[in-house]
Structures are given as C-alpha cells and as structure tokens.
Amino acid sequence: MNLLKASDYKDLSRKAANVISAQVILKPDCVLGLATGSTPIGTYKQLVEWYEKGDIDFSEVKTVNLDEYCGLSPDNDQSYRYFMNQNLFSQVNIKLENTNVPNGLAADYEEECSRYDKLIAELGGIDLQLLGIGRNGHIGFNEPDVSFEKTTHIVNLDESTIEANARFFQTIDEVPKKALTMGIKSIMQAKKVLLIANGPDKKEIIEKALHGPVTPDVPASILQFHPDLTVVYCFD
Ligand code: F6R
C-alpha cells in the first residue's frame, strides 16, 4: 500500500492526476475506471489543464465509471453520466463512444448489470481504478453489508449516503434511492487502484478501512488485499 499525504486539496488533486496521467502515458489505450462525487473534481480539472497544455492525450483511452443512479437520464444534471461529460469528457479529446457509465434508465436493471460486467471483461479489465470513499466506507455504491457483492448490482442506497448526497439536490426526496454499481470483484481485479480522500470527515473511515479488520461492513477494507493500492489523502 502506497500512502501519500497531500498538503491540501490542490496538492491531492495534482498527485492523483499525476498517477492517472502516468497511466495514460505508459499505456495510451488503457482502461480507466472513474468515479464521481466531490473529491475527484480537482483531479479532473488538473487533467483538463494538462490536456490543454498538450501534456496528455485521451484519444485512445477507454473509461468505465463505477456507478449511476437509477432513474436519472444522462441529461439530468445530477446523473453521473452528466457529471462525467461536464467535468472531463467534453473537455478533453476522449471519444464519447469509448466512455461507459451504467445506464440508469435501462428497462431491465438485471440485464444492464450483466451487460456492464461483460463490457468490462471485453475491454480486458481495468488498468487503473479511481475511487472516492463514503463516510460509511462505501466504494462505488457498495454499501456496508453482510457480504461483499462481487459483480455489478442494484443497490438500495444507505440512509447516510442519501443524506450525504442530498446537498446536490433541491430536496432530500429527490435523491434517488437506488443505484447501479460495479461490484467488488471488478474493482479488486483492476490492475491498480487509486483511492482519494479529502477532508476531516474522511479521517476516521480511512483509518478503519486501511488498518482495521477486512469486513463487508466497511466495504473499502477489502482494498487492504489489493496488490497495487495508492491512497492520496488530506484530512485538513
Ligand atoms: C462516486 C462513488 C462514491 C463516491 C463517495 C465519496 O462515483 O462511487 O463512492 O466516491 O461517495 O464521495 P465524495 O467524493 O463526494 O465524498
């Protein structure tokens, strides 16, 4: 495990963007696993800046996002597809057809989950998976549970996750209660994992996840078993 302490959010974002940028330089047609949420916004901003300077080329990169809310269309500004288009895809030279987010509007969610797992396998797996962490230890939307869910699945979001995400919606009732998320197996099979955590409210869960017992009650704790995990954090 590679633990990198950042001096502030900007430094965290730059360090994370450096890891992603190195991956793209070393393997221009790599598969990046991407995350949404507030933590990676600075990382994406930094990547866009370097792209504009000509330092990074996304033309052959493929992406798979971790998760998507059920019931939100790509043009809903709270959907994760919208977030990715806004924060990264529309600002760099990635081909939109090479970007993948679970379809929150699929007619059959079970089928969509199987399609997504198949897609990841067909792409040859994930080279580098970027992760944020929920205050309850979730990664993607793998919420605390009695067992680790391996494959892409439908989740009922935890009350604490709904409350944490309510800041992005007008009212808490608008926060979707279900989501589609990549499973623990796809995340653990990624060749490299980059976990980023910012702010004092992430300190306790990061300590539990990285140094406590490995348990599905703290989904991120499984990452202790990953052979190539880098954690960039700033708790100030
Ligand atoms: C988002 C995701 C979530 C977030 C987590 C932390 O795609 O999978 O697990 O990474 O909820 O979110 P922030 O960064 O907003 O604290």
Coordinates of C-alpha atoms and ligand atoms in Angstrom, one line a residue:
M1 CA 0.0 0.0 0.0
N2 CA 1.3 3.4 -1.0
L3 CA 0.1 6.1 1.3
L4 CA 0.6 9.7 0.0
K5 CA -0.2 12.6 2.3
A6 CA -1.2 15.7 0.4
S7 CA -0.7 19.2 1.9
D8 CA -4.1 20.5 0.7
Y9 CA -6.9 19.7 -1.8
K10 CA -5.0 21.2 -4.8
D11 CA -1.9 19.0 -3.9
L12 CA -4.2 15.9 -3.6
S13 CA -5.7 16.6 -7.0
R14 CA -2.3 17.1 -8.6
K15 CA -0.9 13.9 -7.1
A16 CA -4.0 11.9 -8.2
A17 CA -3.9 13.5 -11.7
N18 CA -0.1 12.6 -11.9
V19 CA -0.9 8.9 -11.3
I20 CA -3.7 8.9 -13.9
S21 CA -1.5 10.8 -16.4
A22 CA 1.4 8.4 -15.9
Q23 CA -1.0 5.5 -16.6
V24 CA -2.2 7.2 -19.9
I25 CA 1.4 8.0 -21.0
L26 CA 2.5 4.4 -20.3
K27 CA -0.5 2.8 -22.0
P28 CA -2.3 5.3 -24.3
D29 CA -5.2 2.8 -24.9
C30 CA -5.7 2.0 -21.2
V31 CA -9.0 1.4 -19.5
L32 CA -9.6 3.9 -16.7
G33 CA -12.2 3.2 -14.1
L34 CA -13.6 6.5 -13.0
A35 CA -15.5 7.9 -10.0
T36 CA -17.8 10.9 -9.5
G37 CA -18.5 12.8 -6.3
S38 CA -16.8 16.0 -5.0
T39 CA -13.4 14.5 -4.3
P40 CA -12.3 13.9 -8.0
I41 CA -13.4 17.2 -9.3
G42 CA -10.0 18.8 -8.8
T43 CA -8.3 15.8 -10.3
Y44 CA -10.3 16.0 -13.5
K45 CA -9.7 19.8 -13.6
Q46 CA -6.0 19.2 -13.4
L47 CA -6.1 16.6 -16.2
V48 CA -8.1 19.0 -18.4
E49 CA -5.4 21.7 -17.7
W50 CA -2.6 19.3 -18.7
Y51 CA -4.6 18.2 -21.8
E52 CA -4.9 21.8 -22.8
K53 CA -1.2 22.2 -22.5
G54 CA -0.7 19.2 -24.8
D55 CA 0.8 17.0 -22.0
I56 CA -1.8 14.3 -22.1
D57 CA -3.7 12.6 -24.9
F58 CA -7.0 10.8 -24.3
S59 CA -7.7 9.8 -27.9
E60 CA -7.2 6.1 -27.3
V61 CA -8.3 5.9 -23.7
K62 CA -11.4 3.9 -22.7
T63 CA -13.3 4.5 -19.5
V64 CA -15.8 2.7 -17.3
N65 CA -17.5 4.5 -14.4
L66 CA -18.2 2.9 -11.1
D67 CA -21.9 3.7 -10.8
E68 CA -25.1 5.6 -11.8
Y69 CA -28.3 6.4 -10.1
C70 CA -31.4 4.5 -11.2
G71 CA -34.0 6.6 -12.9
L72 CA -31.8 9.6 -13.9
S73 CA -31.3 10.3 -17.6
P74 CA -27.9 11.4 -19.0
D75 CA -29.1 15.0 -19.4
N76 CA -30.2 15.2 -15.7
D77 CA -27.6 17.4 -14.1
Q78 CA -27.4 15.0 -11.1
S79 CA -26.7 11.9 -13.2
Y80 CA -23.2 10.6 -13.1
R81 CA -23.1 10.5 -16.9
Y82 CA -23.8 14.2 -16.9
F83 CA -21.1 14.8 -14.3
M84 CA -18.5 12.9 -16.3
N85 CA -19.4 14.7 -19.5
Q86 CA -19.2 18.1 -17.8
N87 CA -16.1 17.6 -15.7
L88 CA -14.0 15.6 -18.1
F89 CA -15.2 14.0 -21.3
S90 CA -16.4 17.2 -23.0
Q91 CA -13.2 19.0 -22.1
V92 CA -10.6 16.5 -23.5
N93 CA -10.1 14.6 -26.7
I94 CA -11.7 11.3 -25.5
K95 CA -14.1 9.6 -27.9
L96 CA -17.5 9.6 -26.3
E97 CA -18.2 6.1 -27.6
N98 CA -15.2 5.0 -25.6
T99 CA -16.7 6.2 -22.3
N100 CA -19.1 4.0 -20.3
V101 CA -21.4 4.6 -17.4
P102 CA -24.1 2.2 -16.2
N103 CA -27.4 3.0 -17.9
G104 CA -29.6 4.4 -15.1
L105 CA -32.6 4.3 -17.5
A106 CA -32.2 0.6 -18.5
A107 CA -35.6 -1.1 -18.9
D108 CA -34.2 -4.2 -17.2
Y109 CA -31.6 -3.4 -14.5
E110 CA -30.5 -7.0 -14.0
E111 CA -29.7 -7.2 -17.7
E112 CA -27.9 -3.9 -17.5
C113 CA -25.7 -5.3 -14.7
S114 CA -24.7 -8.3 -16.7
R115 CA -24.1 -6.1 -19.8
Y116 CA -21.7 -3.9 -17.7
D117 CA -19.7 -6.9 -16.3
K118 CA -19.4 -8.3 -19.8
L119 CA -18.3 -5.0 -21.2
I120 CA -15.5 -4.6 -18.5
A121 CA -14.4 -8.2 -19.3
E122 CA -14.4 -7.5 -23.1
L123 CA -12.3 -4.3 -22.5
G124 CA -9.7 -6.6 -20.9
G125 CA -10.4 -5.3 -17.3
I126 CA -9.5 -2.0 -15.8
D127 CA -5.9 -0.8 -15.8
L128 CA -6.4 1.9 -13.1
Q129 CA -9.5 2.4 -11.0
L130 CA -10.0 5.8 -9.3
L131 CA -12.1 5.6 -6.1
G132 CA -13.5 8.0 -3.6
I133 CA -14.8 6.7 -0.2
G134 CA -18.1 7.3 1.5
R135 CA -18.1 8.2 5.3
N136 CA -19.6 4.7 5.8
G137 CA -16.8 3.1 3.9
H138 CA -18.6 2.5 0.6
I139 CA -16.7 2.4 -2.6
G140 CA -18.7 2.8 -5.8
F141 CA -22.1 2.3 -4.2
N142 CA -21.1 -0.9 -2.5
E143 CA -22.7 -0.1 0.8
P144 CA -21.9 -1.8 4.2
D145 CA -23.4 -5.3 4.1
V146 CA -23.1 -8.8 5.4
S147 CA -21.1 -10.0 2.4
F148 CA -19.1 -8.4 -0.4
E149 CA -21.1 -8.2 -3.7
K150 CA -18.9 -9.3 -6.4
T151 CA -20.5 -8.2 -9.7
T152 CA -22.3 -5.2 -10.9
H153 CA -25.6 -5.0 -9.0
I154 CA -28.6 -2.8 -8.0
V155 CA -28.3 -1.3 -4.5
N156 CA -30.6 0.4 -2.1
L157 CA -28.7 3.4 -1.0
D158 CA -27.9 3.8 2.7
E159 CA -29.8 6.5 4.6
S160 CA -26.4 8.1 5.3
T161 CA -25.5 8.1 1.6
I162 CA -28.8 9.6 0.7
E163 CA -28.2 12.3 3.3
A164 CA -24.7 12.9 2.1
N165 CA -25.8 13.3 -1.5
A166 CA -28.8 15.5 -0.7
R167 CA -26.5 18.5 -0.9
F168 CA -26.6 18.1 -4.7
F169 CA -30.5 18.1 -5.0
Q170 CA -33.2 20.6 -4.2
T171 CA -34.7 18.4 -1.5
I172 CA -33.7 15.1 0.0
D173 CA -36.8 13.4 -1.5
E174 CA -35.3 14.0 -5.0
V175 CA -32.2 11.9 -4.2
P176 CA -32.6 8.5 -6.0
K177 CA -32.9 5.6 -3.6
K178 CA -31.4 3.0 -5.9
A179 CA -28.3 2.9 -8.0
L180 CA -26.3 0.5 -10.2
T181 CA -22.8 -0.1 -9.1
M182 CA -19.8 -2.0 -10.2
G183 CA -19.1 -4.9 -7.8
I184 CA -16.1 -5.5 -5.6
K185 CA -14.7 -8.1 -8.0
S186 CA -14.3 -5.6 -10.9
I187 CA -12.7 -3.1 -8.5
M188 CA -10.3 -5.7 -7.0
Q189 CA -9.4 -7.0 -10.4
A190 CA -8.3 -3.6 -11.6
K191 CA -4.5 -3.7 -12.0
K192 CA -4.0 -0.5 -10.0
V193 CA -6.3 1.2 -7.6
L194 CA -6.1 4.9 -6.6
L195 CA -8.2 5.9 -3.6
I196 CA -8.6 9.6 -2.8
A197 CA -10.0 11.0 0.4
N198 CA -10.3 14.7 1.3
G199 CA -11.4 16.5 4.5
P200 CA -11.5 15.8 8.2
D201 CA -14.8 13.8 7.9
K202 CA -12.9 11.1 6.0
K203 CA -10.1 10.5 8.5
E204 CA -11.9 8.0 10.7
I205 CA -13.2 5.8 7.9
I206 CA -9.8 5.8 6.1
E207 CA -8.1 4.6 9.3
K208 CA -10.8 1.9 9.7
A209 CA -10.7 0.9 6.1
L210 CA -6.9 0.7 5.8
H211 CA -5.9 -0.5 9.2
G212 CA -9.0 -2.2 10.7
P213 CA -10.4 -5.7 10.1
V214 CA -11.4 -6.5 6.5
T215 CA -15.1 -6.8 6.6
P216 CA -18.1 -6.2 4.3
D217 CA -19.3 -3.9 7.0
V218 CA -16.5 -1.5 5.8
P219 CA -16.5 -2.2 2.0
A220 CA -13.3 -0.3 1.4
S221 CA -11.4 -2.5 3.8
I222 CA -11.2 -5.1 1.0
L223 CA -8.6 -2.8 -0.6
Q224 CA -6.1 -3.9 2.0
F225 CA -5.8 -7.1 -0.1
H226 CA -5.2 -5.2 -3.4
P227 CA -1.6 -5.7 -4.6
D228 CA -1.3 -2.2 -6.1
L229 CA -3.2 0.3 -4.0
T230 CA -2.2 4.0 -3.8
V231 CA -4.1 6.3 -1.3
V232 CA -3.8 10.0 -1.6
Y233 CA -5.3 11.8 1.4
C234 CA -5.6 15.2 3.0
F235 CA -7.6 15.4 6.3
D236 CA -7.0 19.1 6.9
Ligands
F6R1 C1 -19.0 8.0 -6.9 C2 -18.8 7.0 -5.9 C3 -18.9 7.2 -4.5 C4 -18.0 8.4 -4.0 C5 -18.1 8.6 -2.5 C6 -17.4 9.8 -2.0 O1 -18.9 7.5 -8.2 O2 -18.6 5.9 -6.3 O3 -18.4 6.0 -3.8 O4 -16.7 8.2 -4.4 O5 -19.5 8.7 -2.1 O6 -18.0 10.9 -2.5 P1 -17.3 12.4 -2.3 O7 -16.1 12.4 -3.1 O8 -18.4 13.3 -2.8 O9 -17.1 12.5 -0.8

